[in-house]
């Protein structure tokens, strides 16, 4: 098996596509996403204003809205139609509409209506600008009510229970800065690494069939005096996986050290625990990749299977949409994706700081994925001996 290990390392070192998928691709993704979201949240997103009232009160409202960290009024429009066209053209993410007579109605307590429109095709931008505009509207309503109460002789102590009957004391635990990078980068980048692992595992075996080097692989595995075809198959398969896994473990460890050592992302369980989680994830993805190429021993079919399963894992792992809100049959399917188990272990260990064994079902699932090559080694041997490449 060691001779197969050295043979595979030589193939990895002399083939540029392996360098791209095993080293350059994952490291580039890590740097790209951490620098893209280095500020934590998008800031100064462009919005518009349609001020039909143009009074001192509405101008003060506009200044306060522009002062919010996430929003910036970059244009003022004469009509809703102009603002709508600007939003449709991608010039702004949202606009705030104040109709004429708003201040007059406020002073007469006639409940004026202000409107705000946001482009929810851009989910993050739409949500953040909506939050700022809604908060500004509530503050505006509270200021109007306060002016009326003061005119009637109410004191600050008498006004407070009326204006704010319930005080919200918010405590965002484990990610108090609400940093998007802490949550997203720690899953997107390992998910992309898992996708690369599936590709390389499938390609590494499928290319042996395509290049008609299967006999050389099996002959190398038999140099140690293998007594049976099955023993040779085990040595050939695990020698290839060991070489690829060695490189991926180095890259995965680099990512963990970069996230929690250099970027200082929260890691309440300690870096060694997350190194162990990453190692389990790498080996599990290799096991799943072995299943894919042994089930569909044609390079193009195997790569299609890997790309479909790998991309689908981003949606089904629970990162973007909670698994608990999915249909029950979809919740059952989530167990078939290694990224789901990595995500749960990341939340349990790095963010919550719970013991590793607290999420043992997910760790056990990754171990089960990593044992798949043991089951498919006989199938791998038959594929190496019998399958011929069909262009």
PDB file of N, CA and C in Angstrom, residues 42-135:
ATOM      1  N   UNK A  42     -22.721  43.936   5.593  1.00  0.00           N
ATOM      2  CA  UNK A  42     -22.659  44.951   4.527  1.00  0.00           C
ATOM      3  C   UNK A  42     -23.013  46.324   5.097  1.00  0.00           C
ATOM      4  N   UNK A  43     -22.278  47.339   4.703  1.00  0.00           N
ATOM      5  CA  UNK A  43     -22.495  48.677   5.236  1.00  0.00           C
ATOM      6  C   UNK A  43     -22.696  49.676   4.101  1.00  0.00           C
ATOM      7  N   UNK A  44     -23.384  50.774   4.450  1.00  0.00           N
ATOM      8  CA  UNK A  44     -23.607  51.888   3.512  1.00  0.00           C
ATOM      9  C   UNK A  44     -24.226  51.403   2.198  1.00  0.00           C
ATOM     10  N   UNK A  45     -25.286  50.601   2.333  1.00  0.00           N
ATOM     11  CA  UNK A  45     -25.978  50.130   1.135  1.00  0.00           C
ATOM     12  C   UNK A  45     -26.839  51.251   0.567  1.00  0.00           C
ATOM     13  N   UNK A  46     -26.798  51.470  -0.738  1.00  0.00           N
ATOM     14  CA  UNK A  46     -27.483  52.630  -1.326  1.00  0.00           C
ATOM     15  C   UNK A  46     -29.002  52.491  -1.296  1.00  0.00           C
ATOM     16  N   UNK A  47     -29.660  53.535  -0.798  1.00  0.00           N
ATOM     17  CA  UNK A  47     -31.117  53.613  -0.824  1.00  0.00           C
ATOM     18  C   UNK A  47     -31.519  54.991  -1.340  1.00  0.00           C
ATOM     19  N   UNK A  48     -32.772  55.150  -1.715  1.00  0.00           N
ATOM     20  CA  UNK A  48     -33.283  56.423  -2.216  1.00  0.00           C
ATOM     21  C   UNK A  48     -34.344  57.002  -1.297  1.00  0.00           C
ATOM     22  N   UNK A  49     -34.705  58.258  -1.545  1.00  0.00           N
ATOM     23  CA  UNK A  49     -35.710  58.949  -0.741  1.00  0.00           C
ATOM     24  C   UNK A  49     -36.648  59.732  -1.653  1.00  0.00           C
ATOM     25  N   UNK A  50     -37.935  59.574  -1.414  1.00  0.00           N
ATOM     26  CA  UNK A  50     -38.957  60.379  -2.096  1.00  0.00           C
ATOM     27  C   UNK A  50     -39.667  61.161  -1.002  1.00  0.00           C
ATOM     28  N   UNK A  51     -39.323  62.435  -0.854  1.00  0.00           N
ATOM     29  CA  UNK A  51     -39.877  63.277   0.208  1.00  0.00           C
ATOM     30  C   UNK A  51     -40.878  64.248  -0.406  1.00  0.00           C
ATOM     31  N   UNK A  52     -42.148  63.854  -0.382  1.00  0.00           N
ATOM     32  CA  UNK A  52     -43.191  64.723  -0.921  1.00  0.00           C
ATOM     33  C   UNK A  52     -43.594  65.814   0.028  1.00  0.00           C
ATOM     34  N   UNK A  53     -43.221  65.701   1.301  1.00  0.00           N
ATOM     35  CA  UNK A  53     -43.595  66.695   2.310  1.00  0.00           C
ATOM     36  C   UNK A  53     -42.545  67.806   2.407  1.00  0.00           C
ATOM     37  N   UNK A  54     -41.272  67.401   2.430  1.00  0.00           N
ATOM     38  CA  UNK A  54     -40.151  68.349   2.454  1.00  0.00           C
ATOM     39  C   UNK A  54     -40.286  69.369   3.583  1.00  0.00           C
ATOM     40  N   UNK A  55     -40.554  68.887   4.778  1.00  0.00           N
ATOM     41  CA  UNK A  55     -40.662  69.753   5.951  1.00  0.00           C
ATOM     42  C   UNK A  55     -39.432  69.561   6.833  1.00  0.00           C
ATOM     43  N   UNK A  56     -39.349  70.363   7.893  1.00  0.00           N
ATOM     44  CA  UNK A  56     -38.227  70.231   8.816  1.00  0.00           C
ATOM     45  C   UNK A  56     -38.209  68.849   9.457  1.00  0.00           C
ATOM     46  N   UNK A  57     -39.378  68.344   9.781  1.00  0.00           N
ATOM     47  CA  UNK A  57     -39.468  67.019  10.418  1.00  0.00           C
ATOM     48  C   UNK A  57     -39.003  65.918   9.479  1.00  0.00           C
ATOM     49  N   UNK A  58     -39.454  65.944   8.221  1.00  0.00           N
ATOM     50  CA  UNK A  58     -39.070  64.876   7.289  1.00  0.00           C
ATOM     51  C   UNK A  58     -37.605  64.973   6.892  1.00  0.00           C
ATOM     52  N   UNK A  59     -37.071  66.195   6.838  1.00  0.00           N
ATOM     53  CA  UNK A  59     -35.638  66.330   6.544  1.00  0.00           C
ATOM     54  C   UNK A  59     -34.800  65.786   7.693  1.00  0.00           C
ATOM     55  N   UNK A  60     -35.264  65.980   8.914  1.00  0.00           N
ATOM     56  CA  UNK A  60     -34.579  65.404  10.072  1.00  0.00           C
ATOM     57  C   UNK A  60     -34.652  63.876  10.036  1.00  0.00           C
ATOM     58  N   UNK A  61     -35.803  63.348   9.620  1.00  0.00           N
ATOM     59  CA  UNK A  61     -35.955  61.894   9.480  1.00  0.00           C
ATOM     60  C   UNK A  61     -34.951  61.353   8.469  1.00  0.00           C
ATOM     61  N   UNK A  62     -34.802  62.066   7.342  1.00  0.00           N
ATOM     62  CA  UNK A  62     -33.872  61.613   6.303  1.00  0.00           C
ATOM     63  C   UNK A  62     -32.436  61.623   6.811  1.00  0.00           C
ATOM     64  N   UNK A  63     -32.067  62.658   7.571  1.00  0.00           N
ATOM     65  CA  UNK A  63     -30.705  62.716   8.106  1.00  0.00           C
ATOM     66  C   UNK A  63     -30.448  61.558   9.072  1.00  0.00           C
ATOM     67  N   UNK A  64     -31.435  61.260   9.908  1.00  0.00           N
ATOM     68  CA  UNK A  64     -31.275  60.159  10.866  1.00  0.00           C
ATOM     69  C   UNK A  64     -31.187  58.810  10.149  1.00  0.00           C
ATOM     70  N   UNK A  65     -31.976  58.635   9.096  1.00  0.00           N
ATOM     71  CA  UNK A  65     -31.922  57.389   8.333  1.00  0.00           C
ATOM     72  C   UNK A  65     -30.570  57.247   7.641  1.00  0.00           C
ATOM     73  N   UNK A  66     -30.057  58.339   7.125  1.00  0.00           N
ATOM     74  CA  UNK A  66     -28.766  58.318   6.448  1.00  0.00           C
ATOM     75  C   UNK A  66     -27.625  58.043   7.430  1.00  0.00           C
ATOM     76  N   UNK A  67     -27.854  58.327   8.702  1.00  0.00           N
ATOM     77  CA  UNK A  67     -26.816  58.117   9.715  1.00  0.00           C
ATOM     78  C   UNK A  67     -26.693  56.661  10.132  1.00  0.00           C
ATOM     79  N   UNK A  68     -27.674  55.819   9.803  1.00  0.00           N
ATOM     80  CA  UNK A  68     -27.582  54.405  10.129  1.00  0.00           C
ATOM     81  C   UNK A  68     -26.381  53.781   9.419  1.00  0.00           C
ATOM     82  N   UNK A  69     -25.768  52.814  10.065  1.00  0.00           N
ATOM     83  CA  UNK A  69     -24.537  52.225   9.545  1.00  0.00           C
ATOM     84  C   UNK A  69     -24.758  51.432   8.268  1.00  0.00           C
ATOM     85  N   UNK A  70     -25.917  50.786   8.151  1.00  0.00           N
ATOM     86  CA  UNK A  70     -26.135  49.883   7.025  1.00  0.00           C
ATOM     87  C   UNK A  70     -26.731  50.566   5.799  1.00  0.00           C
ATOM     88  N   UNK A  71     -27.256  51.772   5.954  1.00  0.00           N
ATOM     89  CA  UNK A  71     -27.952  52.431   4.848  1.00  0.00           C
ATOM     90  C   UNK A  71     -27.340  53.796   4.561  1.00  0.00           C
ATOM     91  N   UNK A  72     -27.400  54.169   3.293  1.00  0.00           N
ATOM     92  CA  UNK A  72     -26.920  55.486   2.884  1.00  0.00           C
ATOM     93  C   UNK A  72     -27.833  56.011   1.777  1.00  0.00           C
ATOM     94  N   UNK A  73     -28.402  57.183   2.005  1.00  0.00           N
ATOM     95  CA  UNK A  73     -29.260  57.803   0.997  1.00  0.00           C
ATOM     96  C   UNK A  73     -28.369  58.405  -0.077  1.00  0.00           C
ATOM     97  N   UNK A  74     -28.395  57.801  -1.252  1.00  0.00           N
ATOM     98  CA  UNK A  74     -27.509  58.236  -2.336  1.00  0.00           C
ATOM     99  C   UNK A  74     -28.247  59.054  -3.384  1.00  0.00           C
ATOM    100  N   UNK A  75     -29.573  59.069  -3.329  1.00  0.00           N
ATOM    101  CA  UNK A  75     -30.334  59.815  -4.342  1.00  0.00           C
ATOM    102  C   UNK A  75     -31.686  60.210  -3.772  1.00  0.00           C
ATOM    103  N   UNK A  76     -32.167  61.360  -4.212  1.00  0.00           N
ATOM    104  CA  UNK A  76     -33.510  61.841  -3.857  1.00  0.00           C
ATOM    105  C   UNK A  76     -34.308  61.965  -5.150  1.00  0.00           C
ATOM    106  N   UNK A  77     -35.524  61.455  -5.128  1.00  0.00           N
ATOM    107  CA  UNK A  77     -36.337  61.370  -6.337  1.00  0.00           C
ATOM    108  C   UNK A  77     -37.592  62.212  -6.182  1.00  0.00           C
ATOM    109  N   UNK A  78     -38.072  62.703  -7.316  1.00  0.00           N
ATOM    110  CA  UNK A  78     -39.267  63.546  -7.296  1.00  0.00           C
ATOM    111  C   UNK A  78     -40.548  62.727  -7.206  1.00  0.00           C
ATOM    112  N   UNK A  79     -40.502  61.474  -7.617  1.00  0.00           N
ATOM    113  CA  UNK A  79     -41.715  60.652  -7.625  1.00  0.00           C
ATOM    114  C   UNK A  79     -41.364  59.204  -7.341  1.00  0.00           C
ATOM    115  N   UNK A  80     -42.397  58.433  -6.985  1.00  0.00           N
ATOM    116  CA  UNK A  80     -42.218  57.012  -6.731  1.00  0.00           C
ATOM    117  C   UNK A  80     -41.807  56.285  -8.005  1.00  0.00           C
ATOM    118  N   UNK A  81     -42.312  56.735  -9.133  1.00  0.00           N
ATOM    119  CA  UNK A  81     -41.990  56.093 -10.405  1.00  0.00           C
ATOM    120  C   UNK A  81     -40.493  56.151 -10.691  1.00  0.00           C
ATOM    121  N   UNK A  82     -39.887  57.334 -10.462  1.00  0.00           N
ATOM    122  CA  UNK A  82     -38.444  57.459 -10.690  1.00  0.00           C
ATOM    123  C   UNK A  82     -37.666  56.550  -9.740  1.00  0.00           C
ATOM    124  N   UNK A  83     -38.082  56.499  -8.486  1.00  0.00           N
ATOM    125  CA  UNK A  83     -37.391  55.665  -7.504  1.00  0.00           C
ATOM    126  C   UNK A  83     -37.536  54.183  -7.859  1.00  0.00           C
ATOM    127  N   UNK A  84     -38.719  53.794  -8.320  1.00  0.00           N
ATOM    128  CA  UNK A  84     -38.944  52.393  -8.695  1.00  0.00           C
ATOM    129  C   UNK A  84     -38.048  51.994  -9.860  1.00  0.00           C
ATOM    130  N   UNK A  85     -37.931  52.879 -10.848  1.00  0.00           N
ATOM    131  CA  UNK A  85     -37.075  52.579 -11.993  1.00  0.00           C
ATOM    132  C   UNK A  85     -35.610  52.458 -11.571  1.00  0.00           C
ATOM    133  N   UNK A  86     -35.185  53.311 -10.643  1.00  0.00           N
ATOM    134  CA  UNK A  86     -33.801  53.241 -10.160  1.00  0.00           C
ATOM    135  C   UNK A  86     -33.552  51.925  -9.429  1.00  0.00           C
ATOM    136  N   UNK A  87     -34.550  51.470  -8.677  1.00  0.00           N
ATOM    137  CA  UNK A  87     -34.388  50.205  -7.970  1.00  0.00           C
ATOM    138  C   UNK A  87     -34.382  49.029  -8.948  1.00  0.00           C
ATOM    139  N   UNK A  88     -35.218  49.099  -9.976  1.00  0.00           N
ATOM    140  CA  UNK A  88     -35.241  48.043 -10.980  1.00  0.00           C
ATOM    141  C   UNK A  88     -33.952  48.004 -11.798  1.00  0.00           C
ATOM    142  N   UNK A  89     -33.311  49.156 -11.965  1.00  0.00           N
ATOM    143  CA  UNK A  89     -32.045  49.220 -12.697  1.00  0.00           C
ATOM    144  C   UNK A  89     -30.845  48.842 -11.842  1.00  0.00           C
ATOM    145  N   UNK A  90     -31.074  48.547 -10.560  1.00  0.00           N
ATOM    146  CA  UNK A  90     -29.982  48.143  -9.684  1.00  0.00           C
ATOM    147  C   UNK A  90     -29.172  49.284  -9.129  1.00  0.00           C
ATOM    148  N   UNK A  91     -29.696  50.515  -9.222  1.00  0.00           N
ATOM    149  CA  UNK A  91     -28.953  51.660  -8.697  1.00  0.00           C
ATOM    150  C   UNK A  91     -29.097  51.770  -7.183  1.00  0.00           C
ATOM    151  N   UNK A  92     -30.215  51.342  -6.633  1.00  0.00           N
ATOM    152  CA  UNK A  92     -30.467  51.372  -5.197  1.00  0.00           C
ATOM    153  C   UNK A  92     -31.115  50.055  -4.785  1.00  0.00           C
ATOM    154  N   UNK A  93     -31.018  49.714  -3.501  1.00  0.00           N
ATOM    155  CA  UNK A  93     -31.640  48.500  -2.982  1.00  0.00           C
ATOM    156  C   UNK A  93     -33.050  48.757  -2.456  1.00  0.00           C
ATOM    157  N   UNK A  94     -33.333  50.008  -2.079  1.00  0.00           N
ATOM    158  CA  UNK A  94     -34.627  50.325  -1.485  1.00  0.00           C
ATOM    159  C   UNK A  94     -34.857  51.833  -1.569  1.00  0.00           C
ATOM    160  N   UNK A  95     -36.091  52.250  -1.328  1.00  0.00           N
ATOM    161  CA  UNK A  95     -36.355  53.688  -1.210  1.00  0.00           C
ATOM    162  C   UNK A  95     -37.479  53.922  -0.211  1.00  0.00           C
ATOM    163  N   UNK A  96     -37.427  55.104   0.400  1.00  0.00           N
ATOM    164  CA  UNK A  96     -38.353  55.511   1.463  1.00  0.00           C
ATOM    165  C   UNK A  96     -39.250  56.609   0.901  1.00  0.00           C
ATOM    166  N   UNK A  97     -40.554  56.440   1.053  1.00  0.00           N
ATOM    167  CA  UNK A  97     -41.514  57.380   0.470  1.00  0.00           C
ATOM    168  C   UNK A  97     -42.289  58.081   1.581  1.00  0.00           C
ATOM    169  N   UNK A  98     -42.181  59.421   1.592  1.00  0.00           N
ATOM    170  CA  UNK A  98     -42.916  60.250   2.553  1.00  0.00           C
ATOM    171  C   UNK A  98     -43.896  61.105   1.751  1.00  0.00           C
ATOM    172  N   UNK A  99     -45.196  60.844   1.843  1.00  0.00           N
ATOM    173  CA  UNK A  99     -46.160  61.610   1.041  1.00  0.00           C
ATOM    174  C   UNK A  99     -46.336  63.034   1.571  1.00  0.00           C
ATOM    175  N   UNK A 100     -46.894  63.880   0.738  1.00  0.00           N
ATOM    176  CA  UNK A 100     -47.154  65.275   1.137  1.00  0.00           C
ATOM    177  C   UNK A 100     -48.174  65.305   2.264  1.00  0.00           C
ATOM    178  N   UNK A 101     -47.986  66.262   3.197  1.00  0.00           N
ATOM    179  CA  UNK A 101     -48.909  66.426   4.313  1.00  0.00           C
ATOM    180  C   UNK A 101     -48.620  65.527   5.491  1.00  0.00           C
ATOM    181  N   UNK A 102     -47.495  64.823   5.475  1.00  0.00           N
ATOM    182  CA  UNK A 102     -47.186  63.895   6.564  1.00  0.00           C
ATOM    183  C   UNK A 102     -47.012  64.625   7.894  1.00  0.00           C
ATOM    184  N   UNK A 103     -46.243  65.717   7.889  1.00  0.00           N
ATOM    185  CA  UNK A 103     -46.012  66.453   9.137  1.00  0.00           C
ATOM    186  C   UNK A 103     -47.306  67.038   9.684  1.00  0.00           C
ATOM    187  N   UNK A 104     -48.143  67.585   8.816  1.00  0.00           N
ATOM    188  CA  UNK A 104     -49.416  68.158   9.248  1.00  0.00           C
ATOM    189  C   UNK A 104     -50.303  67.093   9.902  1.00  0.00           C
ATOM    190  N   UNK A 105     -50.350  65.926   9.315  1.00  0.00           N
ATOM    191  CA  UNK A 105     -51.166  64.852   9.897  1.00  0.00           C
ATOM    192  C   UNK A 105     -50.580  64.359  11.220  1.00  0.00           C
ATOM    193  N   UNK A 106     -49.246  64.350  11.322  1.00  0.00           N
ATOM    194  CA  UNK A 106     -48.621  63.935  12.576  1.00  0.00           C
ATOM    195  C   UNK A 106     -49.018  64.869  13.718  1.00  0.00           C
ATOM    196  N   UNK A 107     -48.959  66.158  13.444  1.00  0.00           N
ATOM    197  CA  UNK A 107     -49.285  67.127  14.491  1.00  0.00           C
ATOM    198  C   UNK A 107     -50.754  67.053  14.890  1.00  0.00           C
ATOM    199  N   UNK A 108     -51.610  66.636  13.946  1.00  0.00           N
ATOM    200  CA  UNK A 108     -53.042  66.506  14.243  1.00  0.00           C
ATOM    201  C   UNK A 108     -53.401  65.091  14.675  1.00  0.00           C
ATOM    202  N   UNK A 109     -52.373  64.226  14.810  1.00  0.00           N
ATOM    203  CA  UNK A 109     -52.567  62.834  15.224  1.00  0.00           C
ATOM    204  C   UNK A 109     -53.571  62.118  14.316  1.00  0.00           C
ATOM    205  N   UNK A 110     -53.399  62.279  13.035  1.00  0.00           N
ATOM    206  CA  UNK A 110     -54.267  61.616  12.058  1.00  0.00           C
ATOM    207  C   UNK A 110     -53.614  60.371  11.446  1.00  0.00           C
ATOM    208  N   UNK A 111     -52.523  59.876  12.058  1.00  0.00           N
ATOM    209  CA  UNK A 111     -51.853  58.639  11.632  1.00  0.00           C
ATOM    210  C   UNK A 111     -51.474  58.659  10.158  1.00  0.00           C
ATOM    211  N   UNK A 112     -50.508  59.483   9.777  1.00  0.00           N
ATOM    212  CA  UNK A 112     -50.066  59.491   8.371  1.00  0.00           C
ATOM    213  C   UNK A 112     -49.377  58.168   8.001  1.00  0.00           C
ATOM    214  N   UNK A 113     -49.364  57.882   6.736  1.00  0.00           N
ATOM    215  CA  UNK A 113     -48.773  56.637   6.244  1.00  0.00           C
ATOM    216  C   UNK A 113     -47.505  56.941   5.446  1.00  0.00           C
ATOM    217  N   UNK A 114     -46.413  56.321   5.851  1.00  0.00           N
ATOM    218  CA  UNK A 114     -45.182  56.370   5.055  1.00  0.00           C
ATOM    219  C   UNK A 114     -44.934  54.964   4.508  1.00  0.00           C
ATOM    220  N   UNK A 115     -44.255  54.894   3.382  1.00  0.00           N
ATOM    221  CA  UNK A 115     -44.045  53.601   2.737  1.00  0.00           C
ATOM    222  C   UNK A 115     -42.567  53.402   2.455  1.00  0.00           C
ATOM    223  N   UNK A 116     -42.149  52.163   2.506  1.00  0.00           N
ATOM    224  CA  UNK A 116     -40.782  51.854   2.084  1.00  0.00           C
ATOM    225  C   UNK A 116     -40.806  50.569   1.270  1.00  0.00           C
ATOM    226  N   UNK A 117     -39.998  50.597   0.225  1.00  0.00           N
ATOM    227  CA  UNK A 117     -39.935  49.511  -0.750  1.00  0.00           C
ATOM    228  C   UNK A 117     -38.499  49.000  -0.802  1.00  0.00           C
ATOM    229  N   UNK A 118     -38.350  47.683  -0.807  1.00  0.00           N
ATOM    230  CA  UNK A 118     -37.008  47.104  -0.888  1.00  0.00           C
ATOM    231  C   UNK A 118     -37.000  45.960  -1.898  1.00  0.00           C
ATOM    232  N   UNK A 119     -35.850  45.740  -2.499  1.00  0.00           N
ATOM    233  CA  UNK A 119     -35.683  44.673  -3.481  1.00  0.00           C
ATOM    234  C   UNK A 119     -35.265  43.409  -2.747  1.00  0.00           C
ATOM    235  N   UNK A 120     -36.226  42.515  -2.501  1.00  0.00           N
ATOM    236  CA  UNK A 120     -35.944  41.299  -1.745  1.00  0.00           C
ATOM    237  C   UNK A 120     -35.312  40.203  -2.582  1.00  0.00           C
ATOM    238  N   UNK A 121     -35.051  40.496  -3.872  1.00  0.00           N
ATOM    239  CA  UNK A 121     -34.229  39.554  -4.634  1.00  0.00           C
ATOM    240  C   UNK A 121     -32.827  39.473  -4.037  1.00  0.00           C
ATOM    241  N   UNK A 122     -32.362  40.579  -3.470  1.00  0.00           N
ATOM    242  CA  UNK A 122     -31.113  40.604  -2.725  1.00  0.00           C
ATOM    243  C   UNK A 122     -31.486  40.453  -1.254  1.00  0.00           C
ATOM    244  N   UNK A 123     -31.447  39.214  -0.770  1.00  0.00           N
ATOM    245  CA  UNK A 123     -32.044  38.916   0.531  1.00  0.00           C
ATOM    246  C   UNK A 123     -31.388  39.696   1.661  1.00  0.00           C
ATOM    247  N   UNK A 124     -30.059  39.684   1.726  1.00  0.00           N
ATOM    248  CA  UNK A 124     -29.367  40.353   2.820  1.00  0.00           C
ATOM    249  C   UNK A 124     -29.574  41.854   2.743  1.00  0.00           C
ATOM    250  N   UNK A 125     -29.370  42.434   1.556  1.00  0.00           N
ATOM    251  CA  UNK A 125     -29.544  43.884   1.402  1.00  0.00           C
ATOM    252  C   UNK A 125     -30.987  44.293   1.676  1.00  0.00           C
ATOM    253  N   UNK A 126     -31.942  43.521   1.171  1.00  0.00           N
ATOM    254  CA  UNK A 126     -33.344  43.848   1.406  1.00  0.00           C
ATOM    255  C   UNK A 126     -33.707  43.779   2.871  1.00  0.00           C
ATOM    256  N   UNK A 127     -33.213  42.764   3.579  1.00  0.00           N
ATOM    257  CA  UNK A 127     -33.536  42.606   4.999  1.00  0.00           C
ATOM    258  C   UNK A 127     -32.938  43.722   5.842  1.00  0.00           C
ATOM    259  N   UNK A 128     -31.679  44.068   5.576  1.00  0.00           N
ATOM    260  CA  UNK A 128     -31.019  45.091   6.392  1.00  0.00           C
ATOM    261  C   UNK A 128     -31.594  46.481   6.132  1.00  0.00           C
ATOM    262  N   UNK A 129     -31.857  46.807   4.869  1.00  0.00           N
ATOM    263  CA  UNK A 129     -32.451  48.120   4.599  1.00  0.00           C
ATOM    264  C   UNK A 129     -33.881  48.198   5.134  1.00  0.00           C
ATOM    265  N   UNK A 130     -34.607  47.085   5.075  1.00  0.00           N
ATOM    266  CA  UNK A 130     -35.955  47.055   5.657  1.00  0.00           C
ATOM    267  C   UNK A 130     -35.899  47.321   7.157  1.00  0.00           C
ATOM    268  N   UNK A 131     -34.930  46.709   7.837  1.00  0.00           N
ATOM    269  CA  UNK A 131     -34.807  46.910   9.283  1.00  0.00           C
ATOM    270  C   UNK A 131     -34.532  48.376   9.609  1.00  0.00           C
ATOM    271  N   UNK A 132     -33.638  49.021   8.856  1.00  0.00           N
ATOM    272  CA  UNK A 132     -33.321  50.422   9.122  1.00  0.00           C
ATOM    273  C   UNK A 132     -34.525  51.328   8.870  1.00  0.00           C
ATOM    274  N   UNK A 133     -35.222  51.116   7.751  1.00  0.00           N
ATOM    275  CA  UNK A 133     -36.360  51.982   7.433  1.00  0.00           C
ATOM    276  C   UNK A 133     -37.517  51.770   8.391  1.00  0.00           C
ATOM    277  N   UNK A 134     -37.728  50.544   8.816  1.00  0.00           N
ATOM    278  CA  UNK A 134     -38.799  50.296   9.780  1.00  0.00           C
ATOM    279  C   UNK A 134     -38.474  50.920  11.134  1.00  0.00           C
ATOM    280  N   UNK A 135     -37.228  50.775  11.553  1.00  0.00           N
ATOM    281  CA  UNK A 135     -36.829  51.365  12.831  1.00  0.00           C
ATOM    282  C   UNK A 135     -36.985  52.883  12.790  1.00  0.00           C
TER     283      UNK A 135
END
